Amino acid sequence: MASIDNPGKSSWPELVGKNGGVAAATIIRENPNVFVEIIPPSVTMITSDYGFNRVRVFVDDCCVVTRVPTIG
């Protein structure tokens, strides 16, 4: 659910299994208040801080989304 400070969609379960670039474009189109980080499997450490305007898109070696993208 989106907050008052960040109106718009906050999670995209329908993008699991889709191309990461297509997923990023969809997220930005559906919630222009966020920025998207595509996280490849080679990235083993990421910060655990909560980003109110950040969506991380985790992809596999073929750039296919592997987790539900959510704000955070």
Coordinates of C-alpha atoms in Angstrom, one line a residue:
M1 CA 0.0 0.0 0.0
A2 CA 1.3 3.5 -0.9
S3 CA 1.7 6.1 1.8
I4 CA 0.4 9.7 1.7
D5 CA 4.0 10.9 1.2
N6 CA 4.5 8.5 -1.7
P7 CA 1.3 8.1 -3.6
G8 CA 1.2 5.5 -6.3
K9 CA 1.8 1.8 -6.6
S10 CA 4.3 0.3 -4.1
S11 CA 4.8 -3.3 -5.2
W12 CA 4.8 -5.1 -8.5
P13 CA 4.3 -8.9 -8.1
E14 CA 3.3 -9.2 -11.7
L15 CA 6.8 -8.4 -12.8
V16 CA 8.5 -11.5 -11.4
G17 CA 9.7 -13.5 -14.4
K18 CA 9.8 -10.4 -16.7
N19 CA 12.8 -8.7 -18.2
G20 CA 14.5 -6.3 -15.7
G21 CA 14.6 -3.3 -18.1
V22 CA 10.9 -3.8 -18.9
A23 CA 10.2 -4.1 -15.2
A24 CA 12.1 -0.8 -14.4
A25 CA 10.2 1.1 -17.1
T26 CA 6.9 -0.3 -15.9
I27 CA 7.6 0.7 -12.3
I28 CA 8.6 4.3 -13.3
R29 CA 5.5 4.6 -15.5
E30 CA 3.2 3.4 -12.7
N31 CA 4.9 5.4 -9.9
P32 CA 7.0 8.3 -11.2
N33 CA 7.9 9.2 -7.6
V34 CA 10.4 6.4 -7.3
F35 CA 13.8 5.5 -8.7
V36 CA 14.7 2.0 -9.7
E37 CA 17.9 0.1 -9.0
I38 CA 18.5 -3.1 -11.0
I39 CA 20.5 -5.5 -8.8
P40 CA 22.3 -8.3 -10.7
P41 CA 23.3 -11.5 -9.0
S42 CA 26.9 -10.5 -8.9
V43 CA 26.0 -7.8 -6.2
T44 CA 26.4 -9.7 -3.0
M45 CA 26.0 -6.8 -0.5
I46 CA 23.5 -4.0 -0.5
T47 CA 22.5 -1.5 2.2
S48 CA 19.6 -2.5 4.4
D49 CA 18.3 1.0 4.8
Y50 CA 14.7 1.7 3.8
G51 CA 14.4 4.0 0.8
F52 CA 11.0 5.7 0.7
N53 CA 11.4 6.4 -3.0
R54 CA 13.6 3.4 -4.1
V55 CA 12.6 0.2 -5.7
R56 CA 15.2 -2.5 -6.1
V57 CA 14.7 -5.0 -9.0
F58 CA 16.6 -8.2 -8.4
V59 CA 17.5 -10.0 -11.6
D60 CA 19.2 -13.2 -12.5
D61 CA 22.1 -13.7 -15.1
C62 CA 19.5 -13.4 -17.9
C63 CA 18.2 -10.1 -16.5
V64 CA 14.9 -11.8 -15.4
V65 CA 13.2 -10.4 -12.3
T66 CA 13.6 -12.9 -9.4
R67 CA 11.8 -11.2 -6.5
V68 CA 8.8 -9.0 -6.2
P69 CA 9.9 -5.4 -6.6
T70 CA 8.7 -3.2 -3.7
I71 CA 9.4 0.2 -2.4
G72 CA 12.0 0.1 0.3

